[in-house]
PDB file of C-alpha atoms and ligand atoms in Angstrom:
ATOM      1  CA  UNK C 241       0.000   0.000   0.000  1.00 53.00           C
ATOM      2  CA  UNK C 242       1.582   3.704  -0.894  1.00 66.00           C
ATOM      3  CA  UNK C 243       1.971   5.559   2.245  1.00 78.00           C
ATOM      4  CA  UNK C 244       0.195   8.873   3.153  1.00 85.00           C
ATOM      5  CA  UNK C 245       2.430  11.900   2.331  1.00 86.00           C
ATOM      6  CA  UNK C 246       1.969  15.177   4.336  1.00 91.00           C
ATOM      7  CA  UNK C 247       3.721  18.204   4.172  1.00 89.00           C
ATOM      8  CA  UNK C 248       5.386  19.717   6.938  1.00 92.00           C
ATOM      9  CA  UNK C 249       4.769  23.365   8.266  1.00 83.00           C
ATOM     10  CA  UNK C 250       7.939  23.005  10.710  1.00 94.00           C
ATOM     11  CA  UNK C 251      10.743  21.361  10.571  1.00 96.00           C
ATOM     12  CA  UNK C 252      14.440  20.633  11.412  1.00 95.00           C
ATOM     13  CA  UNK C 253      16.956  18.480  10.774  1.00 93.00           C
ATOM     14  CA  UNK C 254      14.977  15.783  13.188  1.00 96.00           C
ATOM     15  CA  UNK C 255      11.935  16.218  13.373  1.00 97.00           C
ATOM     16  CA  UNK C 256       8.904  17.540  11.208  1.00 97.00           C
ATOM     17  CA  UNK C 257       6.018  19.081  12.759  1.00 96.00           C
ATOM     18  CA  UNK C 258       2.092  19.242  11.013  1.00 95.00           C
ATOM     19  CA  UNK C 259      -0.747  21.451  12.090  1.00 93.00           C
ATOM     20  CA  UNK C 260      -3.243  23.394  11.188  1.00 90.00           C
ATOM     21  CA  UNK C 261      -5.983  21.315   8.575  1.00 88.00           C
ATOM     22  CA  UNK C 262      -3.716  18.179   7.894  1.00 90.00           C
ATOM     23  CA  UNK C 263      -2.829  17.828  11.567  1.00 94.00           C
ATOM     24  CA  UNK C 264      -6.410  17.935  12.315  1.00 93.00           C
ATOM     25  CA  UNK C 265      -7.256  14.921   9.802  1.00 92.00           C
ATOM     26  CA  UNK C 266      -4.662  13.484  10.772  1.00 93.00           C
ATOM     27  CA  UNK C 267      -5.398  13.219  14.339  1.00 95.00           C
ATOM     28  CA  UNK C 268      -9.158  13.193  14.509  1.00 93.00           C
ATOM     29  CA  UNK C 269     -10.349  11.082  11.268  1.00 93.00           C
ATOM     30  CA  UNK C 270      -7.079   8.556  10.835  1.00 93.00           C
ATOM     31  CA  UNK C 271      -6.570   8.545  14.408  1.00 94.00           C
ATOM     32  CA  UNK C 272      -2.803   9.262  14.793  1.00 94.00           C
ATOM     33  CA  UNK C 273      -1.012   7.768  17.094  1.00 95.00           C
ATOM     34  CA  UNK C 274       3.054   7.200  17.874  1.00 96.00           C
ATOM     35  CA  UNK C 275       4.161   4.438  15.756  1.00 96.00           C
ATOM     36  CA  UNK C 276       2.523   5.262  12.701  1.00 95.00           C
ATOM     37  CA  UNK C 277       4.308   5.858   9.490  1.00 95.00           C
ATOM     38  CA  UNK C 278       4.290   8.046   6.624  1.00 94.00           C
ATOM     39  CA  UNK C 279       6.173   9.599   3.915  1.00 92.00           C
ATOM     40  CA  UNK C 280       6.813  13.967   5.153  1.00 94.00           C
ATOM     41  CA  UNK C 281       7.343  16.556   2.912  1.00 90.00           C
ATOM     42  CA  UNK C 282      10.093  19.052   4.737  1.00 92.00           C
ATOM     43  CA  UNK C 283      10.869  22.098   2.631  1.00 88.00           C
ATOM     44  CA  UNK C 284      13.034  20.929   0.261  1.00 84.00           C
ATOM     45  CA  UNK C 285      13.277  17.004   1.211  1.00 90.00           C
ATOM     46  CA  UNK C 286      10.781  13.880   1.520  1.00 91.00           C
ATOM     47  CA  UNK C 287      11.654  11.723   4.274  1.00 94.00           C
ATOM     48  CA  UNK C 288      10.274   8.294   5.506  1.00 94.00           C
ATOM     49  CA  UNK C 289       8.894   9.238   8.940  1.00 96.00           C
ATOM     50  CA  UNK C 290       7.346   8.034  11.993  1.00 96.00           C
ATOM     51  CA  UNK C 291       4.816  10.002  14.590  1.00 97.00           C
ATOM     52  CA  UNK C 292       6.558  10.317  17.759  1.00 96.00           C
ATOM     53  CA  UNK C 293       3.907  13.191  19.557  1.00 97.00           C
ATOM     54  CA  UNK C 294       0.547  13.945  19.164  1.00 96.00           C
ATOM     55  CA  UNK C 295      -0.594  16.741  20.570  1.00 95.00           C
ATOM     56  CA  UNK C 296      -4.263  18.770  20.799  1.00 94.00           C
ATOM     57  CA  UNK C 297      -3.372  20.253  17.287  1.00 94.00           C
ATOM     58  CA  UNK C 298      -0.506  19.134  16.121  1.00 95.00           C
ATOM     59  CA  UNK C 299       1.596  16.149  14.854  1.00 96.00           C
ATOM     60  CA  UNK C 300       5.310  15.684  15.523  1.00 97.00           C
ATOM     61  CA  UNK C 301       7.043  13.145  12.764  1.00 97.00           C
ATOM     62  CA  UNK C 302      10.935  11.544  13.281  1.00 97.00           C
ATOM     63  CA  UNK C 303      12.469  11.858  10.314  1.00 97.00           C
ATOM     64  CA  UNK C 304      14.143   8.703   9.021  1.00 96.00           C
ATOM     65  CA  UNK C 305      15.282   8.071   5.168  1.00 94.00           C
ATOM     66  CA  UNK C 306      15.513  10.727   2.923  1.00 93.00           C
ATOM     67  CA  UNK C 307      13.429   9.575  -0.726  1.00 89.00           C
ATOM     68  CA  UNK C 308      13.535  10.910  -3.567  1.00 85.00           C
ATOM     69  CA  UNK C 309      11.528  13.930  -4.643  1.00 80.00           C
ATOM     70  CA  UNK C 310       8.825  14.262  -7.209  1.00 79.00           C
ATOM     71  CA  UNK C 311       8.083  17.702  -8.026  1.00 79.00           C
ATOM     72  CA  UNK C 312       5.789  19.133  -9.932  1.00 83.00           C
ATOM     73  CA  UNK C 313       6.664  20.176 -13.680  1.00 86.00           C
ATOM     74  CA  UNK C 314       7.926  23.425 -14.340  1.00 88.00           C
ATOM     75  CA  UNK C 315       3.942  25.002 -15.839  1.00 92.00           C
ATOM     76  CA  UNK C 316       1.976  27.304 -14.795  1.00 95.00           C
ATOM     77  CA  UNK C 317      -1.452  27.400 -15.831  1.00 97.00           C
ATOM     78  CA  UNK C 318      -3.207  31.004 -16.378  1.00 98.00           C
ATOM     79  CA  UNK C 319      -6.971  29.915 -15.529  1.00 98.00           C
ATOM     80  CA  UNK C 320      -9.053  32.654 -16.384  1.00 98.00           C
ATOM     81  CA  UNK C 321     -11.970  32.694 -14.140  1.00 98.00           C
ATOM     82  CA  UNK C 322     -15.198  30.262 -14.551  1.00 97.00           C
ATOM     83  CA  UNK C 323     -18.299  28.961 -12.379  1.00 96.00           C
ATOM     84  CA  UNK C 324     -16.655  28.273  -8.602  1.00 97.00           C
ATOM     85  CA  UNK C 325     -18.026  24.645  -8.735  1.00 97.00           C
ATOM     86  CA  UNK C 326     -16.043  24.061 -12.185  1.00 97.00           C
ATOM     87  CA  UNK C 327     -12.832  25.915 -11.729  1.00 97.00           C
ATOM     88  CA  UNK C 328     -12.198  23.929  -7.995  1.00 98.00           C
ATOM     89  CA  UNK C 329     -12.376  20.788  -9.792  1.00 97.00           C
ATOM     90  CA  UNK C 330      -9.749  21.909 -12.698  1.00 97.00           C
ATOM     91  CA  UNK C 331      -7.825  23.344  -9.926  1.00 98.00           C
ATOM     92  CA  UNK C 332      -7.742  20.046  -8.076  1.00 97.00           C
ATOM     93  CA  UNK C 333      -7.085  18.482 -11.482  1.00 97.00           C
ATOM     94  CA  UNK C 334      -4.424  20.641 -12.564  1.00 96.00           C
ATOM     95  CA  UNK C 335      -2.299  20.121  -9.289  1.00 95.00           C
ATOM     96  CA  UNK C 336      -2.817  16.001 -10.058  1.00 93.00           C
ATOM     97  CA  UNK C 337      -1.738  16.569 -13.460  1.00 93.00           C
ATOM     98  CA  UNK C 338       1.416  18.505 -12.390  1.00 92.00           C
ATOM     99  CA  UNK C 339       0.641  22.162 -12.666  1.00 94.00           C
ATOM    100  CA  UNK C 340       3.437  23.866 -10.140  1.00 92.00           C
ATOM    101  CA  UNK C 341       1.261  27.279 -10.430  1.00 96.00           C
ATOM    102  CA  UNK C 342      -2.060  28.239 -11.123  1.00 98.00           C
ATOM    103  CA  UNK C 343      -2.934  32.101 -11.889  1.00 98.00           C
ATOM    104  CA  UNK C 344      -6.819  32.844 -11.753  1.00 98.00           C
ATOM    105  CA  UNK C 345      -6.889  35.906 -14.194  1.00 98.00           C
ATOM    106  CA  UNK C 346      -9.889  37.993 -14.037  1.00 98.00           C
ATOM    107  CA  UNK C 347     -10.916  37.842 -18.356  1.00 98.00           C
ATOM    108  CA  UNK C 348     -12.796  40.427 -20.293  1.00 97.00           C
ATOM    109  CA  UNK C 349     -15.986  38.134 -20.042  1.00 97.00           C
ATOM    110  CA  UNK C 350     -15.056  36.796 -16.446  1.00 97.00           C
ATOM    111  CA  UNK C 351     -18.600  36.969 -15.105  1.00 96.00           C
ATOM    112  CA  UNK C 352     -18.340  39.885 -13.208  1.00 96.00           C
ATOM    113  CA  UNK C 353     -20.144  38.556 -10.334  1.00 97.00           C
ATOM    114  CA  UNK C 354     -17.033  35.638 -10.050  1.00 97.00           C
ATOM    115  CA  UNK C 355     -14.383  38.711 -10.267  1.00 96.00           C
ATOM    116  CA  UNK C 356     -15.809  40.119  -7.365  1.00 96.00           C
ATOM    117  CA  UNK C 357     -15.729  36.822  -5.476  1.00 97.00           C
ATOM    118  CA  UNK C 358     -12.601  35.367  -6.486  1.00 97.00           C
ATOM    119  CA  UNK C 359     -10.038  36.994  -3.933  1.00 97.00           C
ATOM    120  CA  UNK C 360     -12.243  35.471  -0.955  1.00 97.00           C
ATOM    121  CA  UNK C 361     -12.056  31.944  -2.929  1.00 97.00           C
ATOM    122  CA  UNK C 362      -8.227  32.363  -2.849  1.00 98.00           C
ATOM    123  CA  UNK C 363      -7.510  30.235   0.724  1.00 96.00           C
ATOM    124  CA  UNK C 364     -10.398  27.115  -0.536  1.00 97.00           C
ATOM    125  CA  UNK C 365      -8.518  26.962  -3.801  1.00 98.00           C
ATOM    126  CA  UNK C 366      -5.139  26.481  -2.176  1.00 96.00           C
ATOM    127  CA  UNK C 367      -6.080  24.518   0.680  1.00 94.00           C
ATOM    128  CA  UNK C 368      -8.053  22.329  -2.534  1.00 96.00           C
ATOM    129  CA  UNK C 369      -4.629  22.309  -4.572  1.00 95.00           C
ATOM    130  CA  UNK C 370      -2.532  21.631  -1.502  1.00 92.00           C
ATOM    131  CA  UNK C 371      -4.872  17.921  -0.943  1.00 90.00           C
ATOM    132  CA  UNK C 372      -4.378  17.203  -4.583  1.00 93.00           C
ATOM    133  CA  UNK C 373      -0.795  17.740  -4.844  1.00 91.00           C
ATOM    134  CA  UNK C 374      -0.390  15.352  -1.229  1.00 86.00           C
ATOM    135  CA  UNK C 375      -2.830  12.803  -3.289  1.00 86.00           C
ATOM    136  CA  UNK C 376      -1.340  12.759  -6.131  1.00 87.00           C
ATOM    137  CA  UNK C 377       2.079  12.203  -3.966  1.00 83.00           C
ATOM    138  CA  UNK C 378       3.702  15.222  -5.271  1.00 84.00           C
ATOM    139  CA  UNK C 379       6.736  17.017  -3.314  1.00 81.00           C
ATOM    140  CA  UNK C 380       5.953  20.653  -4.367  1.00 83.00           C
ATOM    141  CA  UNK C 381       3.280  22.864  -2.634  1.00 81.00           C
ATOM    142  CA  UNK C 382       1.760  24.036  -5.607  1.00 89.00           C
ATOM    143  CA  UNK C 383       1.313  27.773  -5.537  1.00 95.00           C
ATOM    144  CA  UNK C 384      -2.563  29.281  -6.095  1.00 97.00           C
ATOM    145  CA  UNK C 385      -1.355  33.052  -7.285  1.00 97.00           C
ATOM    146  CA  UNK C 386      -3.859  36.381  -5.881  1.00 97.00           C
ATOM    147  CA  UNK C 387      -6.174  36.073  -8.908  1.00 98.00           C
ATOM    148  CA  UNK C 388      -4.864  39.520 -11.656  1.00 97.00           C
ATOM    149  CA  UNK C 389      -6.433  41.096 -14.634  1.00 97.00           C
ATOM    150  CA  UNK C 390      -4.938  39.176 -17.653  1.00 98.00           C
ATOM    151  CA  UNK C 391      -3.056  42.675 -18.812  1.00 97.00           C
ATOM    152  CA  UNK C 392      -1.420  42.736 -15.400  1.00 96.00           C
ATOM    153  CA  UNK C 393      -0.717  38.842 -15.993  1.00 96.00           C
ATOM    154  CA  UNK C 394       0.990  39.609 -19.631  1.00 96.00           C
ATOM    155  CA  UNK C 395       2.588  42.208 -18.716  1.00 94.00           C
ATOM    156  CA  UNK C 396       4.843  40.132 -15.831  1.00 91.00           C
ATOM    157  CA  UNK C 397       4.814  37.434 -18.145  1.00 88.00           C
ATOM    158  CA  UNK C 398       7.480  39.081 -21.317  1.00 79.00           C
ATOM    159  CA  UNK C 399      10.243  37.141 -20.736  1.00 75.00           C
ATOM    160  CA  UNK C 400      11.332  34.254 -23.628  1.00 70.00           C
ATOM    161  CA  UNK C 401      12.860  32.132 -20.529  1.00 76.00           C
ATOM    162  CA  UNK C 402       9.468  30.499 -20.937  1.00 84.00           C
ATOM    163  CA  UNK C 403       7.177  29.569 -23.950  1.00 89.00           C
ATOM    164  CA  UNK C 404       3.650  30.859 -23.578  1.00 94.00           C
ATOM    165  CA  UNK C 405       1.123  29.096 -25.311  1.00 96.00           C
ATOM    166  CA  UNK C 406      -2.824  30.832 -24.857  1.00 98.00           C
ATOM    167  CA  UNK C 407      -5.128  27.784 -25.996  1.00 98.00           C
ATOM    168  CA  UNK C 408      -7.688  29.041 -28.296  1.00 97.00           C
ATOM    169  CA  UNK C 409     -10.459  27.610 -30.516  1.00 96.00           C
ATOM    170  CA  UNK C 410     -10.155  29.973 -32.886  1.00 95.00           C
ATOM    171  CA  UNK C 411      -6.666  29.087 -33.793  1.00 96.00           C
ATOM    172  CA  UNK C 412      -6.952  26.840 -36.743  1.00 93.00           C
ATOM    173  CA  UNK C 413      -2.971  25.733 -37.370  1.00 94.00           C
ATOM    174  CA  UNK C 414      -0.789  25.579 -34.557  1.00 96.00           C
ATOM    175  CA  UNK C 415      -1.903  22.387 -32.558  1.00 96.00           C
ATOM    176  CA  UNK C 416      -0.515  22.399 -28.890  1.00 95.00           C
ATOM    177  CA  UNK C 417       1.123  19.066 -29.779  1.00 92.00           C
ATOM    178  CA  UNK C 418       3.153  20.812 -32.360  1.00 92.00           C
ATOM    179  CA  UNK C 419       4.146  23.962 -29.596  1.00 89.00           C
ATOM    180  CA  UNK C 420       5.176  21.403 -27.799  1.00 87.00           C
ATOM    181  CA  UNK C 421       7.175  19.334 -29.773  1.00 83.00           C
ATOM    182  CA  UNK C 422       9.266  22.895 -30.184  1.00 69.00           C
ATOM    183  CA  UNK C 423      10.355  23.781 -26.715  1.00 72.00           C
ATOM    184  CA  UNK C 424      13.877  24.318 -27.193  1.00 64.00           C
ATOM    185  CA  UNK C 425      16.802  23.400 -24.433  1.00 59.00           C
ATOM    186  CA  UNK C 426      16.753  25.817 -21.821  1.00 57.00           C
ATOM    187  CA  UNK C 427      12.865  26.871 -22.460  1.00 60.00           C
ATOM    188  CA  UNK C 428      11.114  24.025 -20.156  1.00 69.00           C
ATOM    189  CA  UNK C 429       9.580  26.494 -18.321  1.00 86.00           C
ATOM    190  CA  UNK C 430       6.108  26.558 -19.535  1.00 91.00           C
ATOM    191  CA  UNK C 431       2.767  28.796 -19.256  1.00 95.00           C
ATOM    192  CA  UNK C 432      -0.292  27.791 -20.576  1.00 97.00           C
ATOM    193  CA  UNK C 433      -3.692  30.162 -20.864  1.00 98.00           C
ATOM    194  CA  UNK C 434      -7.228  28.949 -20.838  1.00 98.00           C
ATOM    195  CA  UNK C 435      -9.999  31.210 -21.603  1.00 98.00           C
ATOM    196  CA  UNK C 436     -13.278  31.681 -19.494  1.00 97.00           C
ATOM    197  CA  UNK C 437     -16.573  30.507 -20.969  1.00 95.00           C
ATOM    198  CA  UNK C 438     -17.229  32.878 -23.438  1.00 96.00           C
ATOM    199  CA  UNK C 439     -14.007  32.534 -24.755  1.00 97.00           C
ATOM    200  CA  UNK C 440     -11.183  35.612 -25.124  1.00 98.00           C
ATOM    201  CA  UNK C 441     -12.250  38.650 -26.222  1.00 97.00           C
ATOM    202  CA  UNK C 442     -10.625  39.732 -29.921  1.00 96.00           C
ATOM    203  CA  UNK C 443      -8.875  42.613 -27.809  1.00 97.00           C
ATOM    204  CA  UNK C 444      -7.256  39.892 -25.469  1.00 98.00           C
ATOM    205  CA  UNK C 445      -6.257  37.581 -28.511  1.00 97.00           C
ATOM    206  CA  UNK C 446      -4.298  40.735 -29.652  1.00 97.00           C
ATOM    207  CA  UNK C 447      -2.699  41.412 -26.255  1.00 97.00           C
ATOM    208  CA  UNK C 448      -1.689  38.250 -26.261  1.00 97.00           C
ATOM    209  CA  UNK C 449      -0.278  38.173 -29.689  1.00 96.00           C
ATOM    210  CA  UNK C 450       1.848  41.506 -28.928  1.00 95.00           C
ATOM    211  CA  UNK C 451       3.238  39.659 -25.617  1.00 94.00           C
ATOM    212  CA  UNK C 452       4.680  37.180 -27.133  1.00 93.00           C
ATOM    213  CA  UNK C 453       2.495  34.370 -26.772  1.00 95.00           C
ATOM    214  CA  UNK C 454       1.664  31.346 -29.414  1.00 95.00           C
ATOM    215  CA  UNK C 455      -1.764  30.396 -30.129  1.00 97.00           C
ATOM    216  CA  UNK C 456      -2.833  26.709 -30.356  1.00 97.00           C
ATOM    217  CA  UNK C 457      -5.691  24.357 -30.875  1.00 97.00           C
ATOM    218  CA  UNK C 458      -6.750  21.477 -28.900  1.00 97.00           C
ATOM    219  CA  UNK C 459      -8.610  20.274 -31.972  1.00 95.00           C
ATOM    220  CA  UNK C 460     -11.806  21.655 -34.071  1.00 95.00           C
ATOM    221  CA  UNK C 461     -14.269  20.800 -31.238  1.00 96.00           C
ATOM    222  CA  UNK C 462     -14.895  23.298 -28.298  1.00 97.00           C
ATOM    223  CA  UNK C 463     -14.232  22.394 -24.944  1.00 98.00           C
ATOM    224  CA  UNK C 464     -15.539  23.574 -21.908  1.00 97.00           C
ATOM    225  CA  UNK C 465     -12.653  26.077 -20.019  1.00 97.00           C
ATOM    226  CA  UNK C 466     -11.965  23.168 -17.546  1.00 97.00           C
ATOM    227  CA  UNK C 467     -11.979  20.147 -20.336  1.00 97.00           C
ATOM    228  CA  UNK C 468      -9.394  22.464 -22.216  1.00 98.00           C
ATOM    229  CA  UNK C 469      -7.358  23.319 -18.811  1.00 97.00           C
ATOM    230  CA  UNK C 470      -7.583  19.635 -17.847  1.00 97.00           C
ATOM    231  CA  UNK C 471      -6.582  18.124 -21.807  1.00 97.00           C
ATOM    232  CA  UNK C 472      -4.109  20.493 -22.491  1.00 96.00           C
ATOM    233  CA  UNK C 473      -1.955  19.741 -19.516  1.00 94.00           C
ATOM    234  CA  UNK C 474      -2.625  16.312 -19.700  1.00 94.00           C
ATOM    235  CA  UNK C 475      -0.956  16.453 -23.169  1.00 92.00           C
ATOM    236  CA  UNK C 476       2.059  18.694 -21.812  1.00 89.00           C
ATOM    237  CA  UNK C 477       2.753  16.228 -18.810  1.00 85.00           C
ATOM    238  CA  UNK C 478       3.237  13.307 -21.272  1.00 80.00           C
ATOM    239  CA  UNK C 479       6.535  15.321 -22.549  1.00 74.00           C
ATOM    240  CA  UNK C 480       7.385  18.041 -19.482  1.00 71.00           C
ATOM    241  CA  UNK C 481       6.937  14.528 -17.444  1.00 62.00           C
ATOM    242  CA  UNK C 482      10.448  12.965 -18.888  1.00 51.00           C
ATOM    243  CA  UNK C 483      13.188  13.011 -16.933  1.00 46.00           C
ATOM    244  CA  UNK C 484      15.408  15.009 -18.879  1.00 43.00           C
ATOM    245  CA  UNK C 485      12.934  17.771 -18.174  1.00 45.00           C
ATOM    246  CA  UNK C 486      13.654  17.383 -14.852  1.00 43.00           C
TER     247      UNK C 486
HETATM  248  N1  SAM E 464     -16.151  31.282 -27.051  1.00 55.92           N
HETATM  249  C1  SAM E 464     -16.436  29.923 -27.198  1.00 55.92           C
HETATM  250  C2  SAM E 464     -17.880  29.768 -27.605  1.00 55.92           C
HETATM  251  O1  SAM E 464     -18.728  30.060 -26.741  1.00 55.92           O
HETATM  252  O2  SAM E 464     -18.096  29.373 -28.716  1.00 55.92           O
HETATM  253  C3  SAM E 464     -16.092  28.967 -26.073  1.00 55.92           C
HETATM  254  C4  SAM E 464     -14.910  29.234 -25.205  1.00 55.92           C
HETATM  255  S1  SAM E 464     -14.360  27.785 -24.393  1.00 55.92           S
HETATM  256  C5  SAM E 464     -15.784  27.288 -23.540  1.00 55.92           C
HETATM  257  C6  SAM E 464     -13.322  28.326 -23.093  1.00 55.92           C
HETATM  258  C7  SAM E 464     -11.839  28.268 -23.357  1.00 55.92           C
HETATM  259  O3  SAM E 464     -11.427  26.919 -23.550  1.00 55.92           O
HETATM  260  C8  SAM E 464     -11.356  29.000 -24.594  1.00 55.92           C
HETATM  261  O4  SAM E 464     -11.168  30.371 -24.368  1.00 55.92           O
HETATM  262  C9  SAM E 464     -10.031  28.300 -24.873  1.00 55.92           C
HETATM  263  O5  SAM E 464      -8.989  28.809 -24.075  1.00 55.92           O
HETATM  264  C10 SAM E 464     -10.340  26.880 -24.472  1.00 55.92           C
HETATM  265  N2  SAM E 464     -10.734  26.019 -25.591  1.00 55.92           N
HETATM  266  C11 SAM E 464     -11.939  25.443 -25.792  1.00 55.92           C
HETATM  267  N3  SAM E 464     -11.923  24.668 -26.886  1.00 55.92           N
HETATM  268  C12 SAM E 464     -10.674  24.758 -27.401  1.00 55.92           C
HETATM  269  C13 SAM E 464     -10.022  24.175 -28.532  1.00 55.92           C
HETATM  270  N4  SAM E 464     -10.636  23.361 -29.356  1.00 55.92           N
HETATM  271  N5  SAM E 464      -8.726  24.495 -28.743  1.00 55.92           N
HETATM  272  C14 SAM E 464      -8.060  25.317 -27.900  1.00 55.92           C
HETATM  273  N6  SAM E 464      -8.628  25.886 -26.833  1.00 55.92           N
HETATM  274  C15 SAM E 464      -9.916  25.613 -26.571  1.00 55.92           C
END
């Protein structure tokens, strides 16, 4: 059976420490007690660990064997902002899939209604993306950026360190595959744009354009913002996944 993996709020060279909402499941649903074992995420390590305290609110792990790390791959994913219910399950997804960051960017036709609400959403969607990433077993606390207006996102964005690829139906040519299959040595770094649910505005395609970003397809049928979030990084994993991209 794969162990549980949790990820440490303190730690030293000893000893890791949880609290907070994993301490509490920990302790009150899977009953902790000294003895048990699991695998510990401590800043930059993963050790093999065993409790050794519990406490009213917290757990205290002994670090044993250091094993190796899986991180999440080096993509962010620019989710422009859809229907709560929808966007928390490609967020969860995303994090599974490897996402390391996820940018909620407030769209031209973001409902309004959703832009107002977002910022308050902020600590669910972490502590959502923080359960997926200890699911899916990954190392890396994947980070759930303040949710920006896509200029403000661009505009951060201009550097060719990375290749930025804004997934549109529109695009008839470029297929994502193909973007993909160009990411030169040195340009793993990777962001990928999804539009909300009335698709970019022709003002934001432009924007984009001007930044420096490559349009591609996902193929000639439309997909609902999450199925597009959810396929295209499911197609980028399958190649950012290899080892030499490590
Ligand atoms: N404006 C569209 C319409 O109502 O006809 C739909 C937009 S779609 C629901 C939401 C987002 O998913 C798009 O902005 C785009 O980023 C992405 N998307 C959907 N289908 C796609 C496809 N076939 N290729 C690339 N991106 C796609």
């Amino acid at each position: 059976m794969t162990r549980r993996r949790w990820i440490a709020t303190e730690f030293d060279e000893e000893t890791a420490t949880l609290s907070g909402d994993q301490a509490n499941h920990l302790i009150r649903v899977l009953r902790a007690e000294p003895g048990m074992r699991a695998d510990v995420v401590a800043g930059e390590r993963v050790f093999q660990a065993v409790i050794e305290h519990v406490a009213e609110a917290s757990v205290r792990f002994r670090l044993e064997q250091e094993v190796a790390r899986d991180d999440s791959l080096p993509v962010e994913l620019l989710l422009a902002i859809f229907k709560f219910d929808r966007m928390e399950w490609a967020i969860e997804k995303a994090v599974e899939l490897g996402a390391g960051t996820i940018v909620p960017v407030i769209a031209r036709r973001t409902e309004k209604h959703l832009a107002q609400a977002a910022t308050a959403r902020v600590d669910r969607w972490r502590r959502i993306a923080l359960e997926a990433a200890k699911q899916s077993r990954s190392s890396s606390v994947p980070e759930i950026a303040a949710p920006c207006h896509l200029s403000e996102a661009l505009a951060t964005r201009r550097s060719a360190d990375r290749l930025r690829i804004v997934l549109s139906e529109h695009e008839k040519i470029m297929t994502l595959t193909r973007c993909i299959a160009n990411v030169k040595p040195g340009q793993e770094k990777l962001s990928l744009a999804t539009g909300p649910e009335g698709g970019w505005s022709s003002e934001e395609v432009a924007l984009f354009s001007e930044s420096g970003w490559t349009a591609a397809s996902l193929g000639p049928r439309i997909l609902r913002a999450e199925t597009a979030a959810i396929a295209s990084l499911a197609l980028v994993s399958g190649l950012l996944g290899k080892p030499s991209f490590r």
